[in-house]
Amino acid sequence: MALFQVFNTFRLPFEAVLEGTDRPRTIFRVNVLILLVHVPLAIALGYTSGLMGVIGATITAEALRVVIYQYLAHTDYGGVVLTRPMGEQTLAGLTMLGVVVWLREYVVSIQSIFWLVLVVGIGAGVYFTVLLAISGHFRETLRYTVPGADRVL
């Protein structure tokens, strides 16, 4: 689901650009296409793989939406939009994923809510720490939104 959130977050600026250029039909068409891909894929993968299949279909549909928006950015505005903060967030997310998978496979067997919350909390801490270390944009955002952060950062 973290991967879904990454694609969902990347989608928002592209959708805002299309909304800002008064293109609701384009957004509607993309949404219909994604729905037409997502629903049958979720049913098929849900039938064969259960909940993990539905999650996989959701991630695939959201990734397809980002690809379509990138294509529209390229054809309509002359370039693909991949910003440095997007890359930094992806790197932080992949690092978090690696740590969480490693914890789950080799350190802890999640058999209660306590262990689940602990692993999720460690994953969130890793994401925040990596993003804080590599992203000037993230640090600048914190300076302006968290009172007193400018003294620490």
PDB file of N, CA, C and O in Angstrom, residues 77-148:
ATOM      1  N   TYR A  77       2.876  19.488 -23.080  1.00  0.00           N
ATOM      2  CA  TYR A  77       3.725  20.541 -22.515  1.00  0.00           C
ATOM      3  C   TYR A  77       5.201  20.385 -22.862  1.00  0.00           C
ATOM      4  O   TYR A  77       6.025  21.153 -22.393  1.00  0.00           O
ATOM      5  N   GLY A  78       5.527  19.362 -23.647  1.00  0.00           N
ATOM      6  CA  GLY A  78       6.879  19.241 -24.161  1.00  0.00           C
ATOM      7  C   GLY A  78       7.901  18.573 -23.254  1.00  0.00           C
ATOM      8  O   GLY A  78       9.086  18.674 -23.497  1.00  0.00           O
ATOM      9  N   GLY A  79       7.471  17.887 -22.215  1.00  0.00           N
ATOM     10  CA  GLY A  79       8.453  17.212 -21.377  1.00  0.00           C
ATOM     11  C   GLY A  79       7.815  16.369 -20.299  1.00  0.00           C
ATOM     12  O   GLY A  79       6.683  16.586 -19.904  1.00  0.00           O
ATOM     13  N   VAL A  80       8.558  15.387 -19.864  1.00  0.00           N
ATOM     14  CA  VAL A  80       8.128  14.541 -18.763  1.00  0.00           C
ATOM     15  C   VAL A  80       8.488  15.248 -17.466  1.00  0.00           C
ATOM     16  O   VAL A  80       9.546  15.862 -17.350  1.00  0.00           O
ATOM     17  N   VAL A  81       7.609  15.164 -16.498  1.00  0.00           N
ATOM     18  CA  VAL A  81       7.812  15.872 -15.241  1.00  0.00           C
ATOM     19  C   VAL A  81       8.259  14.885 -14.167  1.00  0.00           C
ATOM     20  O   VAL A  81       7.455  14.132 -13.627  1.00  0.00           O
ATOM     21  N   LEU A  82       9.542  14.872 -13.924  1.00  0.00           N
ATOM     22  CA  LEU A  82      10.097  14.095 -12.816  1.00  0.00           C
ATOM     23  C   LEU A  82      10.972  15.051 -12.022  1.00  0.00           C
ATOM     24  O   LEU A  82      12.043  15.439 -12.466  1.00  0.00           O
ATOM     25  N   THR A  83      10.498  15.446 -10.875  1.00  0.00           N
ATOM     26  CA  THR A  83      11.221  16.429 -10.090  1.00  0.00           C
ATOM     27  C   THR A  83      12.178  15.748  -9.117  1.00  0.00           C
ATOM     28  O   THR A  83      12.028  14.570  -8.797  1.00  0.00           O
ATOM     29  N   ARG A  84      13.141  16.503  -8.650  1.00  0.00           N
ATOM     30  CA  ARG A  84      14.087  15.977  -7.666  1.00  0.00           C
ATOM     31  C   ARG A  84      13.378  15.508  -6.390  1.00  0.00           C
ATOM     32  O   ARG A  84      13.681  14.423  -5.892  1.00  0.00           O
ATOM     33  N   PRO A  85      12.415  16.290  -5.831  1.00  0.00           N
ATOM     34  CA  PRO A  85      11.708  15.791  -4.648  1.00  0.00           C
ATOM     35  C   PRO A  85      11.003  14.449  -4.888  1.00  0.00           C
ATOM     36  O   PRO A  85      10.935  13.615  -3.992  1.00  0.00           O
ATOM     37  N   MET A  86      10.490  14.230  -6.095  1.00  0.00           N
ATOM     38  CA  MET A  86       9.863  12.941  -6.395  1.00  0.00           C
ATOM     39  C   MET A  86      10.891  11.817  -6.309  1.00  0.00           C
ATOM     40  O   MET A  86      10.607  10.751  -5.759  1.00  0.00           O
ATOM     41  N   GLY A  87      12.071  12.052  -6.850  1.00  0.00           N
ATOM     42  CA  GLY A  87      13.130  11.056  -6.772  1.00  0.00           C
ATOM     43  C   GLY A  87      13.574  10.803  -5.342  1.00  0.00           C
ATOM     44  O   GLY A  87      13.815   9.656  -4.940  1.00  0.00           O
ATOM     45  N   GLU A  88      13.675  11.870  -4.568  1.00  0.00           N
ATOM     46  CA  GLU A  88      14.080  11.728  -3.168  1.00  0.00           C
ATOM     47  C   GLU A  88      13.028  10.961  -2.371  1.00  0.00           C
ATOM     48  O   GLU A  88      13.372  10.100  -1.547  1.00  0.00           O
ATOM     49  N   GLN A  89      11.761  11.229  -2.629  1.00  0.00           N
ATOM     50  CA  GLN A  89      10.703  10.495  -1.947  1.00  0.00           C
ATOM     51  C   GLN A  89      10.706   9.024  -2.349  1.00  0.00           C
ATOM     52  O   GLN A  89      10.483   8.145  -1.512  1.00  0.00           O
ATOM     53  N   THR A  90      10.973   8.763  -3.614  1.00  0.00           N
ATOM     54  CA  THR A  90      11.041   7.375  -4.075  1.00  0.00           C
ATOM     55  C   THR A  90      12.191   6.645  -3.396  1.00  0.00           C
ATOM     56  O   THR A  90      12.027   5.507  -2.930  1.00  0.00           O
ATOM     57  N   LEU A  91      13.353   7.281  -3.325  1.00  0.00           N
ATOM     58  CA  LEU A  91      14.501   6.663  -2.661  1.00  0.00           C
ATOM     59  C   LEU A  91      14.212   6.407  -1.184  1.00  0.00           C
ATOM     60  O   LEU A  91      14.509   5.328  -0.661  1.00  0.00           O
ATOM     61  N   ALA A  92      13.609   7.375  -0.508  1.00  0.00           N
ATOM     62  CA  ALA A  92      13.260   7.193   0.903  1.00  0.00           C
ATOM     63  C   ALA A  92      12.247   6.068   1.073  1.00  0.00           C
ATOM     64  O   ALA A  92      12.363   5.245   1.996  1.00  0.00           O
ATOM     65  N   GLY A  93      11.280   5.995   0.175  1.00  0.00           N
ATOM     66  CA  GLY A  93      10.270   4.933   0.235  1.00  0.00           C
ATOM     67  C   GLY A  93      10.861   3.559  -0.017  1.00  0.00           C
ATOM     68  O   GLY A  93      10.509   2.586   0.659  1.00  0.00           O
ATOM     69  N   LEU A  94      11.772   3.461  -0.978  1.00  0.00           N
ATOM     70  CA  LEU A  94      12.410   2.169  -1.251  1.00  0.00           C
ATOM     71  C   LEU A  94      13.301   1.735  -0.095  1.00  0.00           C
ATOM     72  O   LEU A  94      13.364   0.549   0.235  1.00  0.00           O
ATOM     73  N   THR A  95      13.970   2.691   0.533  1.00  0.00           N
ATOM     74  CA  THR A  95      14.779   2.379   1.710  1.00  0.00           C
ATOM     75  C   THR A  95      13.885   1.876   2.836  1.00  0.00           C
ATOM     76  O   THR A  95      14.186   0.870   3.489  1.00  0.00           O
ATOM     77  N   MET A  96      12.771   2.562   3.055  1.00  0.00           N
ATOM     78  CA  MET A  96      11.810   2.133   4.072  1.00  0.00           C
ATOM     79  C   MET A  96      11.302   0.727   3.761  1.00  0.00           C
ATOM     80  O   MET A  96      11.243  -0.130   4.653  1.00  0.00           O
ATOM     81  N   LEU A  97      10.968   0.468   2.520  1.00  0.00           N
ATOM     82  CA  LEU A  97      10.488  -0.847   2.117  1.00  0.00           C
ATOM     83  C   LEU A  97      11.532  -1.917   2.424  1.00  0.00           C
ATOM     84  O   LEU A  97      11.208  -2.972   2.971  1.00  0.00           O
ATOM     85  N   GLY A  98      12.781  -1.642   2.069  1.00  0.00           N
ATOM     86  CA  GLY A  98      13.845  -2.607   2.342  1.00  0.00           C
ATOM     87  C   GLY A  98      13.988  -2.906   3.822  1.00  0.00           C
ATOM     88  O   GLY A  98      14.117  -4.077   4.224  1.00  0.00           O
ATOM     89  N   VAL A  99      13.934  -1.885   4.648  1.00  0.00           N
ATOM     90  CA  VAL A  99      14.070  -2.085   6.101  1.00  0.00           C
ATOM     91  C   VAL A  99      12.878  -2.874   6.643  1.00  0.00           C
ATOM     92  O   VAL A  99      13.047  -3.813   7.430  1.00  0.00           O
ATOM     93  N   VAL A 100      11.669  -2.524   6.228  1.00  0.00           N
ATOM     94  CA  VAL A 100      10.477  -3.211   6.727  1.00  0.00           C
ATOM     95  C   VAL A 100      10.476  -4.679   6.294  1.00  0.00           C
ATOM     96  O   VAL A 100      10.184  -5.572   7.095  1.00  0.00           O
ATOM     97  N   VAL A 101      10.813  -4.941   5.042  1.00  0.00           N
ATOM     98  CA  VAL A 101      10.865  -6.328   4.574  1.00  0.00           C
ATOM     99  C   VAL A 101      11.938  -7.098   5.336  1.00  0.00           C
ATOM    100  O   VAL A 101      11.715  -8.231   5.774  1.00  0.00           O
ATOM    101  N   TRP A 102      13.107  -6.492   5.531  1.00  0.00           N
ATOM    102  CA  TRP A 102      14.177  -7.145   6.280  1.00  0.00           C
ATOM    103  C   TRP A 102      13.722  -7.442   7.715  1.00  0.00           C
ATOM    104  O   TRP A 102      13.953  -8.551   8.221  1.00  0.00           O
ATOM    105  N   LEU A 103      13.095  -6.475   8.360  1.00  0.00           N
ATOM    106  CA  LEU A 103      12.603  -6.687   9.726  1.00  0.00           C
ATOM    107  C   LEU A 103      11.611  -7.846   9.775  1.00  0.00           C
ATOM    108  O   LEU A 103      11.689  -8.711  10.646  1.00  0.00           O
ATOM    109  N   ARG A 104      10.681  -7.848   8.837  1.00  0.00           N
ATOM    110  CA  ARG A 104       9.648  -8.875   8.826  1.00  0.00           C
ATOM    111  C   ARG A 104      10.208 -10.259   8.518  1.00  0.00           C
ATOM    112  O   ARG A 104       9.777 -11.259   9.072  1.00  0.00           O
ATOM    113  N   GLU A 105      11.187 -10.321   7.649  1.00  0.00           N
ATOM    114  CA  GLU A 105      11.740 -11.615   7.249  1.00  0.00           C
ATOM    115  C   GLU A 105      12.730 -12.183   8.255  1.00  0.00           C
ATOM    116  O   GLU A 105      12.761 -13.391   8.475  1.00  0.00           O
ATOM    117  N   TYR A 106      13.574 -11.319   8.841  1.00  0.00           N
ATOM    118  CA  TYR A 106      14.709 -11.827   9.611  1.00  0.00           C
ATOM    119  C   TYR A 106      14.698 -11.467  11.095  1.00  0.00           C
ATOM    120  O   TYR A 106      15.452 -12.051  11.865  1.00  0.00           O
ATOM    121  N   VAL A 107      13.891 -10.519  11.508  1.00  0.00           N
ATOM    122  CA  VAL A 107      13.970 -10.066  12.888  1.00  0.00           C
ATOM    123  C   VAL A 107      12.708 -10.394  13.673  1.00  0.00           C
ATOM    124  O   VAL A 107      12.780 -10.937  14.770  1.00  0.00           O
ATOM    125  N   VAL A 108      11.556 -10.062  13.141  1.00  0.00           N
ATOM    126  CA  VAL A 108      10.332 -10.146  13.915  1.00  0.00           C
ATOM    127  C   VAL A 108       9.246 -10.887  13.135  1.00  0.00           C
ATOM    128  O   VAL A 108       9.122 -10.709  11.928  1.00  0.00           O
ATOM    129  N   SER A 109       8.526 -11.717  13.824  1.00  0.00           N
ATOM    130  CA  SER A 109       7.365 -12.367  13.244  1.00  0.00           C
ATOM    131  C   SER A 109       6.137 -11.602  13.741  1.00  0.00           C
ATOM    132  O   SER A 109       5.860 -11.582  14.931  1.00  0.00           O
ATOM    133  N   ILE A 110       5.440 -10.990  12.832  1.00  0.00           N
ATOM    134  CA  ILE A 110       4.313 -10.140  13.228  1.00  0.00           C
ATOM    135  C   ILE A 110       3.124 -11.041  13.574  1.00  0.00           C
ATOM    136  O   ILE A 110       2.442 -11.547  12.699  1.00  0.00           O
ATOM    137  N   GLN A 111       2.937 -11.219  14.888  1.00  0.00           N
ATOM    138  CA  GLN A 111       1.840 -12.063  15.358  1.00  0.00           C
ATOM    139  C   GLN A 111       0.879 -11.317  16.266  1.00  0.00           C
ATOM    140  O   GLN A 111      -0.051 -11.915  16.789  1.00  0.00           O
ATOM    141  N   SER A 112       1.142 -10.034  16.460  1.00  0.00           N
ATOM    142  CA  SER A 112       0.224  -9.241  17.280  1.00  0.00           C
ATOM    143  C   SER A 112       0.275  -7.787  16.799  1.00  0.00           C
ATOM    144  O   SER A 112       1.167  -7.394  16.051  1.00  0.00           O
ATOM    145  N   ILE A 113      -0.664  -7.023  17.278  1.00  0.00           N
ATOM    146  CA  ILE A 113      -0.739  -5.617  16.899  1.00  0.00           C
ATOM    147  C   ILE A 113       0.499  -4.862  17.380  1.00  0.00           C
ATOM    148  O   ILE A 113       0.956  -3.920  16.736  1.00  0.00           O
ATOM    149  N   PHE A 114       1.062  -5.271  18.495  1.00  0.00           N
ATOM    150  CA  PHE A 114       2.261  -4.621  19.021  1.00  0.00           C
ATOM    151  C   PHE A 114       3.399  -4.682  18.004  1.00  0.00           C
ATOM    152  O   PHE A 114       4.033  -3.667  17.702  1.00  0.00           O
ATOM    153  N   TRP A 115       3.669  -5.874  17.475  1.00  0.00           N
ATOM    154  CA  TRP A 115       4.765  -6.033  16.517  1.00  0.00           C
ATOM    155  C   TRP A 115       4.473  -5.311  15.215  1.00  0.00           C
ATOM    156  O   TRP A 115       5.361  -4.744  14.576  1.00  0.00           O
ATOM    157  N   LEU A 116       3.214  -5.305  14.808  1.00  0.00           N
ATOM    158  CA  LEU A 116       2.829  -4.588  13.595  1.00  0.00           C
ATOM    159  C   LEU A 116       3.071  -3.091  13.750  1.00  0.00           C
ATOM    160  O   LEU A 116       3.689  -2.455  12.881  1.00  0.00           O
ATOM    161  N   VAL A 117       2.624  -2.524  14.855  1.00  0.00           N
ATOM    162  CA  VAL A 117       2.804  -1.093  15.102  1.00  0.00           C
ATOM    163  C   VAL A 117       4.291  -0.760  15.205  1.00  0.00           C
ATOM    164  O   VAL A 117       4.752   0.268  14.693  1.00  0.00           O
ATOM    165  N   LEU A 118       5.061  -1.627  15.840  1.00  0.00           N
ATOM    166  CA  LEU A 118       6.499  -1.401  15.963  1.00  0.00           C
ATOM    167  C   LEU A 118       7.179  -1.373  14.595  1.00  0.00           C
ATOM    168  O   LEU A 118       7.951  -0.451  14.293  1.00  0.00           O
ATOM    169  N   VAL A 119       6.873  -2.332  13.731  1.00  0.00           N
ATOM    170  CA  VAL A 119       7.495  -2.385  12.401  1.00  0.00           C
ATOM    171  C   VAL A 119       7.048  -1.197  11.554  1.00  0.00           C
ATOM    172  O   VAL A 119       7.868  -0.570  10.874  1.00  0.00           O
ATOM    173  N   VAL A 120       5.777  -0.854  11.608  1.00  0.00           N
ATOM    174  CA  VAL A 120       5.285   0.306  10.855  1.00  0.00           C
ATOM    175  C   VAL A 120       5.949   1.580  11.369  1.00  0.00           C
ATOM    176  O   VAL A 120       6.356   2.450  10.592  1.00  0.00           O
ATOM    177  N   GLY A 121       6.071   1.701  12.678  1.00  0.00           N
ATOM    178  CA  GLY A 121       6.725   2.881  13.265  1.00  0.00           C
ATOM    179  C   GLY A 121       8.185   2.989  12.861  1.00  0.00           C
ATOM    180  O   GLY A 121       8.679   4.081  12.545  1.00  0.00           O
ATOM    181  N   ILE A 122       8.896   1.874  12.864  1.00  0.00           N
ATOM    182  CA  ILE A 122      10.295   1.879  12.420  1.00  0.00           C
ATOM    183  C   ILE A 122      10.370   2.276  10.949  1.00  0.00           C
ATOM    184  O   ILE A 122      11.216   3.072  10.550  1.00  0.00           O
ATOM    185  N   GLY A 123       9.456   1.738  10.135  1.00  0.00           N
ATOM    186  CA  GLY A 123       9.423   2.105   8.722  1.00  0.00           C
ATOM    187  C   GLY A 123       9.190   3.589   8.518  1.00  0.00           C
ATOM    188  O   GLY A 123       9.871   4.245   7.721  1.00  0.00           O
ATOM    189  N   ALA A 124       8.262   4.154   9.269  1.00  0.00           N
ATOM    190  CA  ALA A 124       7.997   5.592   9.172  1.00  0.00           C
ATOM    191  C   ALA A 124       9.217   6.396   9.611  1.00  0.00           C
ATOM    192  O   ALA A 124       9.564   7.409   8.990  1.00  0.00           O
ATOM    193  N   GLY A 125       9.884   5.934  10.665  1.00  0.00           N
ATOM    194  CA  GLY A 125      11.090   6.621  11.137  1.00  0.00           C
ATOM    195  C   GLY A 125      12.202   6.591  10.104  1.00  0.00           C
ATOM    196  O   GLY A 125      12.911   7.583   9.898  1.00  0.00           O
ATOM    197  N   VAL A 126      12.363   5.452   9.445  1.00  0.00           N
ATOM    198  CA  VAL A 126      13.386   5.328   8.398  1.00  0.00           C
ATOM    199  C   VAL A 126      13.067   6.271   7.243  1.00  0.00           C
ATOM    200  O   VAL A 126      13.942   6.982   6.746  1.00  0.00           O
ATOM    201  N   TYR A 127      11.805   6.301   6.823  1.00  0.00           N
ATOM    202  CA  TYR A 127      11.405   7.176   5.720  1.00  0.00           C
ATOM    203  C   TYR A 127      11.702   8.634   6.064  1.00  0.00           C
ATOM    204  O   TYR A 127      12.314   9.360   5.278  1.00  0.00           O
ATOM    205  N   PHE A 128      11.281   9.065   7.244  1.00  0.00           N
ATOM    206  CA  PHE A 128      11.481  10.442   7.677  1.00  0.00           C
ATOM    207  C   PHE A 128      12.975  10.767   7.755  1.00  0.00           C
ATOM    208  O   PHE A 128      13.417  11.820   7.289  1.00  0.00           O
ATOM    209  N   THR A 129      13.760   9.871   8.333  1.00  0.00           N
ATOM    210  CA  THR A 129      15.199  10.108   8.505  1.00  0.00           C
ATOM    211  C   THR A 129      15.914  10.202   7.158  1.00  0.00           C
ATOM    212  O   THR A 129      16.737  11.102   6.946  1.00  0.00           O
ATOM    213  N   VAL A 130      15.606   9.287   6.254  1.00  0.00           N
ATOM    214  CA  VAL A 130      16.244   9.316   4.933  1.00  0.00           C
ATOM    215  C   VAL A 130      15.848  10.586   4.193  1.00  0.00           C
ATOM    216  O   VAL A 130      16.702  11.263   3.606  1.00  0.00           O
ATOM    217  N   LEU A 131      14.577  10.928   4.226  1.00  0.00           N
ATOM    218  CA  LEU A 131      14.126  12.133   3.539  1.00  0.00           C
ATOM    219  C   LEU A 131      14.760  13.380   4.152  1.00  0.00           C
ATOM    220  O   LEU A 131      15.183  14.286   3.425  1.00  0.00           O
ATOM    221  N   LEU A 132      14.876  13.403   5.452  1.00  0.00           N
ATOM    222  CA  LEU A 132      15.525  14.526   6.129  1.00  0.00           C
ATOM    223  C   LEU A 132      16.995  14.629   5.723  1.00  0.00           C
ATOM    224  O   LEU A 132      17.524  15.729   5.515  1.00  0.00           O
ATOM    225  N   ALA A 133      17.646  13.491   5.547  1.00  0.00           N
ATOM    226  CA  ALA A 133      19.073  13.486   5.210  1.00  0.00           C
ATOM    227  C   ALA A 133      19.343  13.901   3.764  1.00  0.00           C
ATOM    228  O   ALA A 133      20.330  14.575   3.490  1.00  0.00           O
ATOM    229  N   ILE A 134      18.462  13.521   2.834  1.00  0.00           N
ATOM    230  CA  ILE A 134      18.782  13.730   1.420  1.00  0.00           C
ATOM    231  C   ILE A 134      18.019  14.867   0.754  1.00  0.00           C
ATOM    232  O   ILE A 134      18.391  15.293  -0.338  1.00  0.00           O
ATOM    233  N   SER A 135      16.961  15.367   1.386  1.00  0.00           N
ATOM    234  CA  SER A 135      16.098  16.319   0.690  1.00  0.00           C
ATOM    235  C   SER A 135      16.137  17.715   1.301  1.00  0.00           C
ATOM    236  O   SER A 135      15.566  17.965   2.365  1.00  0.00           O
ATOM    237  N   GLY A 136      16.777  18.616   0.599  1.00  0.00           N
ATOM    238  CA  GLY A 136      16.750  20.012   1.003  1.00  0.00           C
ATOM    239  C   GLY A 136      15.343  20.581   0.939  1.00  0.00           C
ATOM    240  O   GLY A 136      14.952  21.409   1.760  1.00  0.00           O
ATOM    241  N   HIS A 137      14.567  20.142  -0.029  1.00  0.00           N
ATOM    242  CA  HIS A 137      13.187  20.591  -0.174  1.00  0.00           C
ATOM    243  C   HIS A 137      12.370  20.199   1.054  1.00  0.00           C
ATOM    244  O   HIS A 137      11.587  20.995   1.581  1.00  0.00           O
ATOM    245  N   PHE A 138      12.551  18.968   1.540  1.00  0.00           N
ATOM    246  CA  PHE A 138      11.833  18.503   2.720  1.00  0.00           C
ATOM    247  C   PHE A 138      12.245  19.303   3.960  1.00  0.00           C
ATOM    248  O   PHE A 138      11.398  19.723   4.749  1.00  0.00           O
ATOM    249  N   ARG A 139      13.560  19.536   4.099  1.00  0.00           N
ATOM    250  CA  ARG A 139      14.035  20.319   5.243  1.00  0.00           C
ATOM    251  C   ARG A 139      13.472  21.743   5.202  1.00  0.00           C
ATOM    252  O   ARG A 139      13.066  22.289   6.225  1.00  0.00           O
ATOM    253  N   GLU A 140      13.436  22.329   4.017  1.00  0.00           N
ATOM    254  CA  GLU A 140      12.892  23.683   3.875  1.00  0.00           C
ATOM    255  C   GLU A 140      11.402  23.703   4.220  1.00  0.00           C
ATOM    256  O   GLU A 140      10.924  24.631   4.885  1.00  0.00           O
ATOM    257  N   THR A 141      10.677  22.695   3.779  1.00  0.00           N
ATOM    258  CA  THR A 141       9.254  22.595   4.120  1.00  0.00           C
ATOM    259  C   THR A 141       9.074  22.508   5.628  1.00  0.00           C
ATOM    260  O   THR A 141       8.196  23.164   6.197  1.00  0.00           O
ATOM    261  N   LEU A 142       9.899  21.708   6.290  1.00  0.00           N
ATOM    262  CA  LEU A 142       9.815  21.596   7.749  1.00  0.00           C
ATOM    263  C   LEU A 142      10.108  22.928   8.430  1.00  0.00           C
ATOM    264  O   LEU A 142       9.449  23.287   9.409  1.00  0.00           O
ATOM    265  N   ARG A 143      11.099  23.657   7.922  1.00  0.00           N
ATOM    266  CA  ARG A 143      11.438  24.956   8.517  1.00  0.00           C
ATOM    267  C   ARG A 143      10.251  25.906   8.525  1.00  0.00           C
ATOM    268  O   ARG A 143      10.068  26.687   9.457  1.00  0.00           O
ATOM    269  N   TYR A 144       9.449  25.861   7.457  1.00  0.00           N
ATOM    270  CA  TYR A 144       8.328  26.785   7.340  1.00  0.00           C
ATOM    271  C   TYR A 144       7.047  26.279   8.000  1.00  0.00           C
ATOM    272  O   TYR A 144       6.127  27.060   8.218  1.00  0.00           O
ATOM    273  N   THR A 145       6.973  24.984   8.299  1.00  0.00           N
ATOM    274  CA  THR A 145       5.718  24.452   8.835  1.00  0.00           C
ATOM    275  C   THR A 145       5.797  24.023  10.289  1.00  0.00           C
ATOM    276  O   THR A 145       4.765  23.936  10.956  1.00  0.00           O
ATOM    277  N   VAL A 146       6.995  23.735  10.790  1.00  0.00           N
ATOM    278  CA  VAL A 146       7.144  23.282  12.170  1.00  0.00           C
ATOM    279  C   VAL A 146       7.817  24.389  12.981  1.00  0.00           C
ATOM    280  O   VAL A 146       8.966  24.739  12.700  1.00  0.00           O
ATOM    281  N   PRO A 147       7.113  24.926  13.950  1.00  0.00           N
ATOM    282  CA  PRO A 147       7.708  25.999  14.746  1.00  0.00           C
ATOM    283  C   PRO A 147       8.990  25.546  15.441  1.00  0.00           C
ATOM    284  O   PRO A 147       9.035  24.480  16.040  1.00  0.00           O
ATOM    285  N   GLY A 148      10.044  26.343  15.305  1.00  0.00           N
ATOM    286  CA  GLY A 148      11.328  26.036  15.946  1.00  0.00           C
ATOM    287  C   GLY A 148      12.207  25.075  15.181  1.00  0.00           C
ATOM    288  O   GLY A 148      13.336  24.796  15.586  1.00  0.00           O
TER     289      GLY A 148
END
